[in-house]
Coordinates of C-alpha atoms and ligand atoms in Angstrom, one line a residue:
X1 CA 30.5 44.7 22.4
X2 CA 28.7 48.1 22.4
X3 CA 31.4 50.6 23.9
X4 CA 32.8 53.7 22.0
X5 CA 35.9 53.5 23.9
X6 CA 38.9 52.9 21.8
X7 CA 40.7 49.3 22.2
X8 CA 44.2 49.4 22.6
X9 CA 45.1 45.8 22.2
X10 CA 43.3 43.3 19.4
X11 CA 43.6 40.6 22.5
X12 CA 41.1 42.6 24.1
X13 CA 39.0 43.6 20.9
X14 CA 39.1 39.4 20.4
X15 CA 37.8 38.5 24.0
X16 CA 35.6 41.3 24.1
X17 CA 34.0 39.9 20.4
X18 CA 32.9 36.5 21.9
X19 CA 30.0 38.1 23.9
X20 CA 28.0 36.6 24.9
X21 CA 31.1 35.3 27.1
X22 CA 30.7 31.8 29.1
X23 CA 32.1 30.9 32.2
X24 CA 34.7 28.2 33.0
X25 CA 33.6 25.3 34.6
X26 CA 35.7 21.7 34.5
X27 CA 38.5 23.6 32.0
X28 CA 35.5 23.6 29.4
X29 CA 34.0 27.1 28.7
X30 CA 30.3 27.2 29.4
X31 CA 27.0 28.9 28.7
X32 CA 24.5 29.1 31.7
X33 CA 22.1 26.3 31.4
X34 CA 19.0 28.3 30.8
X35 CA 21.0 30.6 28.4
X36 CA 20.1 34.2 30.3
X37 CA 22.9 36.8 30.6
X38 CA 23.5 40.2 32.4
X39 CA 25.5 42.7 31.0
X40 CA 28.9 44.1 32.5
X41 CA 29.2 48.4 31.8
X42 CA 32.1 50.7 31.0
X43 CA 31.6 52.8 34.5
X44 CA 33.9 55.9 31.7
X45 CA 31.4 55.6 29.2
X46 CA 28.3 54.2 30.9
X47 CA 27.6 51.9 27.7
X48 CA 27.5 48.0 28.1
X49 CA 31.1 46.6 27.4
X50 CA 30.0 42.8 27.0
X51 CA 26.8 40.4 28.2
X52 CA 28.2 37.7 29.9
X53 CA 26.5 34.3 30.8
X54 CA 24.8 34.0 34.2
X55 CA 25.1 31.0 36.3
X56 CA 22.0 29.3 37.8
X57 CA 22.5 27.3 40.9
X58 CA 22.6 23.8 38.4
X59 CA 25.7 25.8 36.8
X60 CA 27.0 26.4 40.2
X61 CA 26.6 22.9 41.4
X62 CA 28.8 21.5 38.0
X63 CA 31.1 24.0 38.7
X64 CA 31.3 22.6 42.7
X65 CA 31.2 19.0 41.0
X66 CA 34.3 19.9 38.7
X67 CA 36.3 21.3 41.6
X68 CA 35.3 18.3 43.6
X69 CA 36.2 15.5 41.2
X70 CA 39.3 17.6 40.0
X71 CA 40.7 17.4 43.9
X72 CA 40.5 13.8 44.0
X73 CA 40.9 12.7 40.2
X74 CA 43.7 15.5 38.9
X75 CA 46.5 14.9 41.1
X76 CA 47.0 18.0 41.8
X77 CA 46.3 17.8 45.3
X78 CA 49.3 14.9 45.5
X79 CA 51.4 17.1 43.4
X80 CA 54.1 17.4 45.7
X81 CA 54.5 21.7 46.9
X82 CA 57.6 22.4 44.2
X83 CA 55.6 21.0 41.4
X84 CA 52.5 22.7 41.8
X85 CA 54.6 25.8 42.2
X86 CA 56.1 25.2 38.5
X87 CA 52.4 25.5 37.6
X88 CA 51.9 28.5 39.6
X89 CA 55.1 30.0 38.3
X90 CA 54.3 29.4 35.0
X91 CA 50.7 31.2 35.4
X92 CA 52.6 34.1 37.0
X93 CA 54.7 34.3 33.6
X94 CA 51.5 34.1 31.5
X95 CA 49.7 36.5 33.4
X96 CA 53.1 39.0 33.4
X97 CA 53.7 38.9 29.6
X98 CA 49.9 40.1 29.1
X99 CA 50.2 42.3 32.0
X100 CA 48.7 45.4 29.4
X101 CA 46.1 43.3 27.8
X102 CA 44.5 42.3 31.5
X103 CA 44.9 45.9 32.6
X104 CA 43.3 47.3 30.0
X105 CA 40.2 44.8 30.2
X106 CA 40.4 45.9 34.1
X107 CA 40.8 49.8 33.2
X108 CA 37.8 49.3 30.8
X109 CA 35.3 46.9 33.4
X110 CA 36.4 48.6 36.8
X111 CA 36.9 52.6 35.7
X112 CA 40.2 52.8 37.3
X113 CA 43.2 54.5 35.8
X114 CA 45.1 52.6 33.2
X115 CA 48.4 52.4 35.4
X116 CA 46.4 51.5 38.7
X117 CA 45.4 48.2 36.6
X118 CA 48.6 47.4 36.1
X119 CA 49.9 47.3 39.6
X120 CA 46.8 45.6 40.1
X121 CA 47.8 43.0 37.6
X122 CA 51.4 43.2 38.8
X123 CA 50.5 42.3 42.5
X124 CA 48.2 39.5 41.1
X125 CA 51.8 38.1 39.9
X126 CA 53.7 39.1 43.4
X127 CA 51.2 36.7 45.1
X128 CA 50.9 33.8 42.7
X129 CA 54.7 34.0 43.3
X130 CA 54.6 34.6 47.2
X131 CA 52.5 31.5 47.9
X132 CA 54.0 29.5 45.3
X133 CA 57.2 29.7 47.3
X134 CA 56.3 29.8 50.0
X135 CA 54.4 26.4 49.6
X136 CA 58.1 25.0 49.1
X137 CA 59.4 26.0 52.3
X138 CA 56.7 25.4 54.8
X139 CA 56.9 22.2 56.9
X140 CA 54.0 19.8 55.8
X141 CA 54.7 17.4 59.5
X142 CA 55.4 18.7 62.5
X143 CA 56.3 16.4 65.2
X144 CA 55.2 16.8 68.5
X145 CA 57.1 15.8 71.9
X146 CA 54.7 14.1 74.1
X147 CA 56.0 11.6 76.5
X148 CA 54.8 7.4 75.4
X149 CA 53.9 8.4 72.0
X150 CA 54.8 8.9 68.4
X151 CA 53.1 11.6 67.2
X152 CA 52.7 14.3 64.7
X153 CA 50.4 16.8 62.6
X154 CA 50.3 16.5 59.0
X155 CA 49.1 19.4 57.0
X156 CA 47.0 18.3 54.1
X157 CA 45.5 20.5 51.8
X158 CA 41.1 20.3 52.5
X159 CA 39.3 20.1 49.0
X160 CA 36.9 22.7 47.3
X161 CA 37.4 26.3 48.3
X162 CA 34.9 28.7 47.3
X163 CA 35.9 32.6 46.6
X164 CA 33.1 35.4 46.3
X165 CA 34.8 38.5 45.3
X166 CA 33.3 42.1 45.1
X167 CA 34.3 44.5 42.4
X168 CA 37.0 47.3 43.4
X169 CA 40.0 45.0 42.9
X170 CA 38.6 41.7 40.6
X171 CA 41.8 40.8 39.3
X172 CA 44.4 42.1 42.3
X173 CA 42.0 40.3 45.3
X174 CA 41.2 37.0 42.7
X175 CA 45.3 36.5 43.5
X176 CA 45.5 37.3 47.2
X177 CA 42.1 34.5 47.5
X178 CA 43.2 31.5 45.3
X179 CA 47.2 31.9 45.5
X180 CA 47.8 30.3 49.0
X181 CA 44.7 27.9 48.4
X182 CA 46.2 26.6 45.1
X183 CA 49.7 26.3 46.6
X184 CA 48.2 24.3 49.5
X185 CA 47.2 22.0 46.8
X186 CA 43.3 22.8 46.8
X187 CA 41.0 23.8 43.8
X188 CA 38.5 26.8 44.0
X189 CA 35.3 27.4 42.5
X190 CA 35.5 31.7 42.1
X191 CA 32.3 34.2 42.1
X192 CA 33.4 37.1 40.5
X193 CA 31.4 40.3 41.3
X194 CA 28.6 41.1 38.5
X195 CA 30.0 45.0 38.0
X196 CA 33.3 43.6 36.8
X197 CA 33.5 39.5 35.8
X198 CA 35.7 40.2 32.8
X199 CA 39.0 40.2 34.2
X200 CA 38.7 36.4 36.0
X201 CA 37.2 35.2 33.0
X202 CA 39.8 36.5 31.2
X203 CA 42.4 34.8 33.4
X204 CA 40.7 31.3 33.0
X205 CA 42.9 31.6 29.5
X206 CA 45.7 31.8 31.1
X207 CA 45.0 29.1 33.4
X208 CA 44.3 26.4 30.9
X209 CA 47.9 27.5 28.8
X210 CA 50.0 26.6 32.2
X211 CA 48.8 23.7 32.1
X212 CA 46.8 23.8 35.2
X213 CA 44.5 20.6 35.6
X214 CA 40.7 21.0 34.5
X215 CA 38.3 21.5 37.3
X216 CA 41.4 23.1 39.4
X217 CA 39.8 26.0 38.8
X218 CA 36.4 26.6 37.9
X219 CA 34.8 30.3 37.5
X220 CA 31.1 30.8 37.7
X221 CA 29.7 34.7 36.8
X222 CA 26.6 35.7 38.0
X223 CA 24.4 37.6 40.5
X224 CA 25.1 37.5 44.0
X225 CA 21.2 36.2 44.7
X226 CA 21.8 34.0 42.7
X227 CA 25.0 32.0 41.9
X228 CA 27.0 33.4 44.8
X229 CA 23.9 32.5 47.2
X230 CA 23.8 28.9 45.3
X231 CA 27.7 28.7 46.0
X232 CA 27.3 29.6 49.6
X233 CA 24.9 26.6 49.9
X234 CA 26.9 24.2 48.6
X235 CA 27.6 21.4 51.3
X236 CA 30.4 20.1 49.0
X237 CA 32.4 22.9 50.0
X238 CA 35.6 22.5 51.9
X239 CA 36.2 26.3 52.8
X240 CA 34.3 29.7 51.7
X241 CA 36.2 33.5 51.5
X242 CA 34.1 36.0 51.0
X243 CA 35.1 39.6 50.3
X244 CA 32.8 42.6 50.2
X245 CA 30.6 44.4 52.4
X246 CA 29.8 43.2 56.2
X247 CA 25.7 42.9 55.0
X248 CA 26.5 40.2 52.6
X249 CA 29.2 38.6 54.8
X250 CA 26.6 37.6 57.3
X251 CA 24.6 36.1 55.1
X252 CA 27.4 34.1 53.5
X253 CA 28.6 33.0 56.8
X254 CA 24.7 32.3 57.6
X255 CA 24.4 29.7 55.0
X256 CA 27.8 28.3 55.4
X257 CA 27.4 27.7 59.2
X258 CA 24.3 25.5 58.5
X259 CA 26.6 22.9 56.8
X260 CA 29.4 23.9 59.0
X261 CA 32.0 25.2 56.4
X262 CA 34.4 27.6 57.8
X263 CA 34.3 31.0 56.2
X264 CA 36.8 33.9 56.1
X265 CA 35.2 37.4 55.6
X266 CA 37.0 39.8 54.2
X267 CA 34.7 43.0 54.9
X268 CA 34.1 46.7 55.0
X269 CA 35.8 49.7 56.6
X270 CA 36.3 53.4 57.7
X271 CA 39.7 53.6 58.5
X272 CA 40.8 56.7 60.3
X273 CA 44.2 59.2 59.9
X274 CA 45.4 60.5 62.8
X275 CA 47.4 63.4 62.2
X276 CA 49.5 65.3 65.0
X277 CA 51.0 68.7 64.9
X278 CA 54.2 67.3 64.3
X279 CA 54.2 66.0 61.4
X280 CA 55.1 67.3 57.9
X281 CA 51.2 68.5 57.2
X282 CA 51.7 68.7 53.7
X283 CA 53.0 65.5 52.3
X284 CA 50.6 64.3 54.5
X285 CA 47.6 66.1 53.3
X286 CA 49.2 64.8 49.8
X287 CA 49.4 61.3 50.9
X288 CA 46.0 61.1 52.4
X289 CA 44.3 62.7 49.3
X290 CA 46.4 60.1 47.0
X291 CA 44.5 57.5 49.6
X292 CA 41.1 58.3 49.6
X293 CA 41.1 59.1 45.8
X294 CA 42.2 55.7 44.8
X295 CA 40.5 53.5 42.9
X296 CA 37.7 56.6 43.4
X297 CA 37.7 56.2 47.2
X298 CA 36.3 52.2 46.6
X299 CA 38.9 50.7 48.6
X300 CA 38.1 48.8 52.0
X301 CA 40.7 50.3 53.8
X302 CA 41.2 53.9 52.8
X303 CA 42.0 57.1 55.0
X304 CA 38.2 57.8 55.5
X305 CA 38.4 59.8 58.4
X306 CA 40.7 62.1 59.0
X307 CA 41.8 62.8 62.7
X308 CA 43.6 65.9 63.2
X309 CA 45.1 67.8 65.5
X310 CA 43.5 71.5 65.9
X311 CA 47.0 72.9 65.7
X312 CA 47.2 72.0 62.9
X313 CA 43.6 71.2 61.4
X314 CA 43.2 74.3 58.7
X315 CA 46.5 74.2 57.3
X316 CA 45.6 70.6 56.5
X317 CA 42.1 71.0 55.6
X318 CA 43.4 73.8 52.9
X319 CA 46.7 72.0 51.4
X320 CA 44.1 68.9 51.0
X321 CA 41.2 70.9 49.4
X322 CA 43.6 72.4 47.0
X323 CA 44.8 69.4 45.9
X324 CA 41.1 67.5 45.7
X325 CA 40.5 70.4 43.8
X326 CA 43.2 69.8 41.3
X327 CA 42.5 66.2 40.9
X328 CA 42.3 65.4 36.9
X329 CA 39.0 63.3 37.0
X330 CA 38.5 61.3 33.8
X331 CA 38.7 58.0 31.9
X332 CA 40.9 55.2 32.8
X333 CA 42.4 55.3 29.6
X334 CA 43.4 58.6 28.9
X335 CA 46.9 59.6 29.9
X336 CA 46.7 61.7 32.9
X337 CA 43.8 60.7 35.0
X338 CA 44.3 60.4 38.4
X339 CA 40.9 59.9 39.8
X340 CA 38.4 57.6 37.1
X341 CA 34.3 57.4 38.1
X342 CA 32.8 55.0 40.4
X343 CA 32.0 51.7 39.3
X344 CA 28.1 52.1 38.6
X345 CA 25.0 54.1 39.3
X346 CA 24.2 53.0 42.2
X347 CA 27.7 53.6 43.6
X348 CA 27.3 56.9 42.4
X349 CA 23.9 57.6 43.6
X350 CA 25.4 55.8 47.1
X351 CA 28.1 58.6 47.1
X352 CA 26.1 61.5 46.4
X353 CA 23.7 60.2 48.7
X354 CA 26.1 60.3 51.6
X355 CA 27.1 63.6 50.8
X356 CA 23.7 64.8 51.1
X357 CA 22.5 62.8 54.3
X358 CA 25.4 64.4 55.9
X359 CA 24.8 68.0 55.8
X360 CA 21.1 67.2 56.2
X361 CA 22.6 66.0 59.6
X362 CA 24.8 69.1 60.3
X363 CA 27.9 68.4 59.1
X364 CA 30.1 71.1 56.9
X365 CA 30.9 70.9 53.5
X366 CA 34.8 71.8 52.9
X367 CA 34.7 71.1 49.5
X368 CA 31.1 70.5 47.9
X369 CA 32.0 67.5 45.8
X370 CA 28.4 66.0 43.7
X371 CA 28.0 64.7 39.7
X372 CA 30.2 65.4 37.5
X373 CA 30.1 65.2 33.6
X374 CA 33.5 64.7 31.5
X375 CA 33.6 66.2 28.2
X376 CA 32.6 63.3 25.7
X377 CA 32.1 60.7 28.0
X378 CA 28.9 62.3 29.5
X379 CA 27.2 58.9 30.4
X380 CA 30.1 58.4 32.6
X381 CA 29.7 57.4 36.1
X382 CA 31.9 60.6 37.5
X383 CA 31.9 62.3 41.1
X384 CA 33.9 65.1 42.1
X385 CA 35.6 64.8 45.6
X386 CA 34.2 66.1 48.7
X387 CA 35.4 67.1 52.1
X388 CA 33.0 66.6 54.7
X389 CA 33.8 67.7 58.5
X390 CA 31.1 67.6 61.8
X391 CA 30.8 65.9 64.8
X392 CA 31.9 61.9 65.1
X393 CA 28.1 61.1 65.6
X394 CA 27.2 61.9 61.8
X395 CA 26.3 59.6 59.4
X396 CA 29.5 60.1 57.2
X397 CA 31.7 59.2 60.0
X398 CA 29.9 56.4 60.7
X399 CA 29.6 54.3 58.0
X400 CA 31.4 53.2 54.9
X401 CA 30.7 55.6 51.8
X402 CA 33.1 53.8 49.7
X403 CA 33.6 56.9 47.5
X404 CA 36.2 59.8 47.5
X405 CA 34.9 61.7 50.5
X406 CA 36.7 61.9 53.9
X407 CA 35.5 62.9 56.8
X408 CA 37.1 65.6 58.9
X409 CA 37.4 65.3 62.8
X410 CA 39.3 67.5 65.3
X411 CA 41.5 66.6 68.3
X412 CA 43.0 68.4 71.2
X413 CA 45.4 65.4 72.8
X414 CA 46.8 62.2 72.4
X415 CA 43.8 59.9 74.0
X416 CA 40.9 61.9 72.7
X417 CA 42.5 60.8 69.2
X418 CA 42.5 57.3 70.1
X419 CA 39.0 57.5 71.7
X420 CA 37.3 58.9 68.2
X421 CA 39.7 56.4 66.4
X422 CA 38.2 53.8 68.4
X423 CA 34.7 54.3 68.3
X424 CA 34.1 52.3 65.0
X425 CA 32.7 49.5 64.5
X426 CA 34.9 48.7 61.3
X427 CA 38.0 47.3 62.5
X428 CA 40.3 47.0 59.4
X429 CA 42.8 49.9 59.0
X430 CA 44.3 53.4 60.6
X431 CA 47.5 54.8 60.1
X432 CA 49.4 57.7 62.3
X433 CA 51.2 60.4 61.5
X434 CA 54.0 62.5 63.6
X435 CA 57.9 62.7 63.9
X436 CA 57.9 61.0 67.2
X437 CA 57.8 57.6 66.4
X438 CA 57.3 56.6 70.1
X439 CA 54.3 58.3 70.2
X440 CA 53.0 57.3 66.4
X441 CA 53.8 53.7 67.6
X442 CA 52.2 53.8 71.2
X443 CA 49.2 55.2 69.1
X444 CA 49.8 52.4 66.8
X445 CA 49.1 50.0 69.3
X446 CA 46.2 51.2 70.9
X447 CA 44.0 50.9 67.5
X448 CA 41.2 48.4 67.6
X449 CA 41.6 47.0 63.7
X450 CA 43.6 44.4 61.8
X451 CA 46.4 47.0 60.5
X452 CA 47.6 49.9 62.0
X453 CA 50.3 51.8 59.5
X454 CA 52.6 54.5 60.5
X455 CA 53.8 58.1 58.4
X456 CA 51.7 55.9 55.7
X457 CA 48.3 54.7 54.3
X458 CA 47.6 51.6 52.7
X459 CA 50.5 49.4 53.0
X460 CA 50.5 46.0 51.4
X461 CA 53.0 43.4 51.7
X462 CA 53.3 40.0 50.8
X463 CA 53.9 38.3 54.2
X464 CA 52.4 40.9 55.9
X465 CA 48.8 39.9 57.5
X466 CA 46.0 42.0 56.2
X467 CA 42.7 41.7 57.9
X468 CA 40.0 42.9 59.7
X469 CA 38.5 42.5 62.9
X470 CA 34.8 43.5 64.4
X471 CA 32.7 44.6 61.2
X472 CA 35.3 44.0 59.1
X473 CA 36.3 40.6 58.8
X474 CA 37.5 37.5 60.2
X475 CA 39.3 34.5 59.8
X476 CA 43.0 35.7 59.7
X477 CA 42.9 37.9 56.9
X478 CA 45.4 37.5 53.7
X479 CA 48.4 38.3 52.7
X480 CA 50.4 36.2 55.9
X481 CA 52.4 33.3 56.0
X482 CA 49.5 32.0 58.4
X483 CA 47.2 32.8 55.4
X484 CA 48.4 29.6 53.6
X485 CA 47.7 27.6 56.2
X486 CA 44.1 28.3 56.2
X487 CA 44.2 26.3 53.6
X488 CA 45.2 23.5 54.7
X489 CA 43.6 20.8 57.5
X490 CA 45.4 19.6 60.5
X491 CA 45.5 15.7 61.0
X492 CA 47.3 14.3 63.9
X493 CA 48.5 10.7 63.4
X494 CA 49.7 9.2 66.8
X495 CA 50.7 5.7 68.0
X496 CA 51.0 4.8 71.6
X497 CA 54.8 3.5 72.5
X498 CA 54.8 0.2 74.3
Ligands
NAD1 P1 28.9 43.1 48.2 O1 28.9 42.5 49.6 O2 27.6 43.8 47.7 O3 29.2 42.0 47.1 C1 30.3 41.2 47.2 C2 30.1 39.9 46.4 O4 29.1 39.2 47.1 C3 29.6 40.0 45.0 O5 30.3 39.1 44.2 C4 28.1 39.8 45.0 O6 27.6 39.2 43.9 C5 28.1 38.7 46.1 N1 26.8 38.5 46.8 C6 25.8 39.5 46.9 N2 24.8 38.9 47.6 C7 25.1 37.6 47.9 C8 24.5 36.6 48.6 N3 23.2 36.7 49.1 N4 25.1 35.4 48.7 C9 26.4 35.2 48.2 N5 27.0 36.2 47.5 C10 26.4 37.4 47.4 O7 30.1 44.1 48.1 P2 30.6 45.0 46.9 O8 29.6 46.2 46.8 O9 30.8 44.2 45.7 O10 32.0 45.5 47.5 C11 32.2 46.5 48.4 C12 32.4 46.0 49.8 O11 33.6 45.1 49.8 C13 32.8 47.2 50.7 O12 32.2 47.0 51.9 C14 34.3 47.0 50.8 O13 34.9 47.6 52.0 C15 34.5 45.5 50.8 N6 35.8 45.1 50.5 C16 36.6 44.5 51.5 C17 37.9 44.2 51.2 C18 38.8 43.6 52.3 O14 39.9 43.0 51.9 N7 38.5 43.6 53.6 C19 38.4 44.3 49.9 C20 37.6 44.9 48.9 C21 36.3 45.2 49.2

């Protein structure tokens, strides 16, 4: 461990000290086969936090094997839905009474705010739990009413399921990926994303106290060329969900279609606000600042555009700038930060390069936004917000910046607003805003995306579907009921009545 940053807990300080850190693969932990590592950064600091093992495609194959021979040999698939939930339950428990100690290794890998990590941590929990339950009420036969035969679809879970996750949430989207495909009864081989690895491999502790069968899950770190390209390969595979940006999505659904495994993409966005003159302009300039500044504006489905009414447009543009303004920027750690930096270099050089491209193409800077340097942690990976504004045609509107920078557009009526809403081609999430809830809901409905949220922004809810559609996802999303049933393959069984 090279960081300056001070450790709060000695279970951190401990897991931290066995860098180089393996991977877990068949419940054993493992070094990569030709020993090479890469090392994972403090984005407060900028200083390496651990080197961590890198998995060649041999590594990736074993870990494919493991998951392979632990569906058929472990019993876990044949566990029957209540018993695997104990397990599930009891990893929940674990994960809760060290809630602290994985937030902190999150705070410290990702940048975010101390307390963000822990509702990260906490949600992890909330879906372990969701699926888990779930799994005991669902209906595992349904019979069928067809006229001369006995029939009826059996749900059975479908074998190795494969998870590449990016590295804004590690630890909050490893729970909504694996929960329902564990519950179902599968096991899961899991690419974490090279920023930010620490957090799953941290959890693979967990997951061998409860008890959890060897191989049930396997974790493999490493670069996305490389390990996550080698997973996507992987004939074995009975199921891939990707998560991260729509680029790398078509590539993993590329290689998966050539053996014909079915992939869920969970991908980018640039969700829009659409704010009319009657609504309370500023707890909603509040809310949408409070969106698109967290996690440092690196989150899929934040307010990224702002839509707004011209009534209405400068006395939003003000109460927002004055609060971006006020923003305490800073580390994770330190009590008080609201906004931490971005997760590397290249996110911040992605950022500021937005920010420049934009004016170069005519836009208006509301607030200037650009580097930043916090006292003492000078290495840091900082921004300062920005509020861009311009026609819809500019680059900022158009695509995904992924950093704490909306984009300001103006509307006169109702359908214009839908119109610039509409002309995306992200498809994840928008959300409305007026005092006429007719209106907010008629506008609701007439979003192209996955999740349309009303007088709020960035709504999650265990049983509520969350997905994307056009360049940002598909394959159902997560977060649903129907979720867990992705997870699961449908086998009719019939016989023909005399
Ligand atoms: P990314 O696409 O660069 O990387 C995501 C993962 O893919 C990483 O683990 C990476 O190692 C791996 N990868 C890279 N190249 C690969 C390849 N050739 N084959 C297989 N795997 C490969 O995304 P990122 O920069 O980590 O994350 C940011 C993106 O993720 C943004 O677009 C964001 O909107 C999106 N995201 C979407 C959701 C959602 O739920 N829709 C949630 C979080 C993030």
């Amino acid at each position: 461990m090279q960081t300056t940053a001070t450790i709060q807990h000695k279970e951190v300080q401990e897991f931290l000290s066995k860098a180089p850190l393996s991977f877990s693969v068949g419940g054993k932990w493992v070094p990569s086969s030709n020993g090479k590592t890469f090392p994972t950064f403090d984005p407060g600091t900028g200083e390496i936090l651990a080197e961590v093992y890198e998995a060649t495609a041999q590594d990736v194959e074993k870990a494919v094997a493991a998951a392979a021979h632990a569906f058929t040999h472990s019993g876990w698939a044949r566990l029957a839905p209540n018993e695997r939930a104990v397990f599930l339950h009891r990893l929940a428990d674990l994960v809760e009474g060290q809630r602290d100690v994985v937030a902190e290794i999150e705070s410290l890998d990702v940048g975010k705010p101390l307390a963000q990590a822990q509702g990260d941590v906490q949600n992890f929990c909330q879906t372990i739990r969701y699926y888990a339950d779930l799994s005991v009420h669902v209906q595992y036969r349904t019979a069928l009413a067809v006229p001369h035969h006995e029939a009826r679809v059996v749900h059975q879970p479908r074998g190795v399921c494969a998870f590449i996750f990016p590295w804004n949430f590690p630890f909050l989207l490893v729970g909504w990926g694996i929960a329902p495909a564990l519950a179902a009864g599968n096991t899961v081989v899991i690419k974490p994303a090279e920023e930010t690895p620490l957090s799953t491999l941290y959890l693979m502790n967990l997951v061998h106290q409860a008890g959890i069968p060897d191989g049930v899950v396997n974790v493999v770190t490493g670069t996305g060329e490389g390990a996550g390209a080698a997973l996507t390969r992987d004939p074995r595979l009975a199921r891939m969900s990707f998560t991260g940006s729509p680029e790398v999505g078509r590539l993993v659904a590329r290689e998966c279609g050539q053996n014909l495994v079915p992939v869920k993409l969970e991908l980018g966005g640039k969700g829009a606000a659409v704010v009319f003159e009657d609504a309370d302009v500023d707890a909603t300039a509040n809310a949408l600042v409070s969106a698109i500044t967290l996690n440092t504006g690196q989150v899929c489905c934040t307010a990224s555009r702002w839509v707004v009414q011209e009534s209405i447009y400068d006395q939003l543009v003000s109460s927002a700038a004055a609060r971006m303004k006020n923003l305490q920027i800073g580390y994770g750690h330190d009590a008080g930060t609201q906004m931490g930096p971005v997760v590397s270099p290249k996110q911040r050089d992605r950022v500021l390069g937005y920010i420049k491209k934009a004016q170069q193409e005519g836009a208006e800077a509301v607030l200037e936004g650009g580097p930043l340097k916090v006292s003492g942690k000078e290495k840091g990976f900082y921004v300062k917000p920005a509020i861009l504004a311009g026609d819809a045609g500019n680059v900022a509107c158009r695509e995904e910046i992924f950093g704490p920078v909306p984009y300001l557009l103006k509307f006169k009526n109702e359908d214009e607003a839908i119109q610039l809403v509409n002309r995306s081609s992200y498809g994840l999430a928008n959300s409305v805003w007026s005092a006429d809830l007719q209106r907010a809901n008629r506008v609701a409905e007439s979003m192209i995306a996955g999740n349309s949220w009303v007088n709020a922004h960035n709504v999650f809810v265990h049983g509520i579907p969350y997905g994307g559609v056009n360049l940002s996802g598909m394959g159902g999303g997560v977060l649903g009921p129907n979720t867990f049933f992705d997870y699961l393959r449908d086998l009719s069984v019939v016989r023909p009545l005399a």
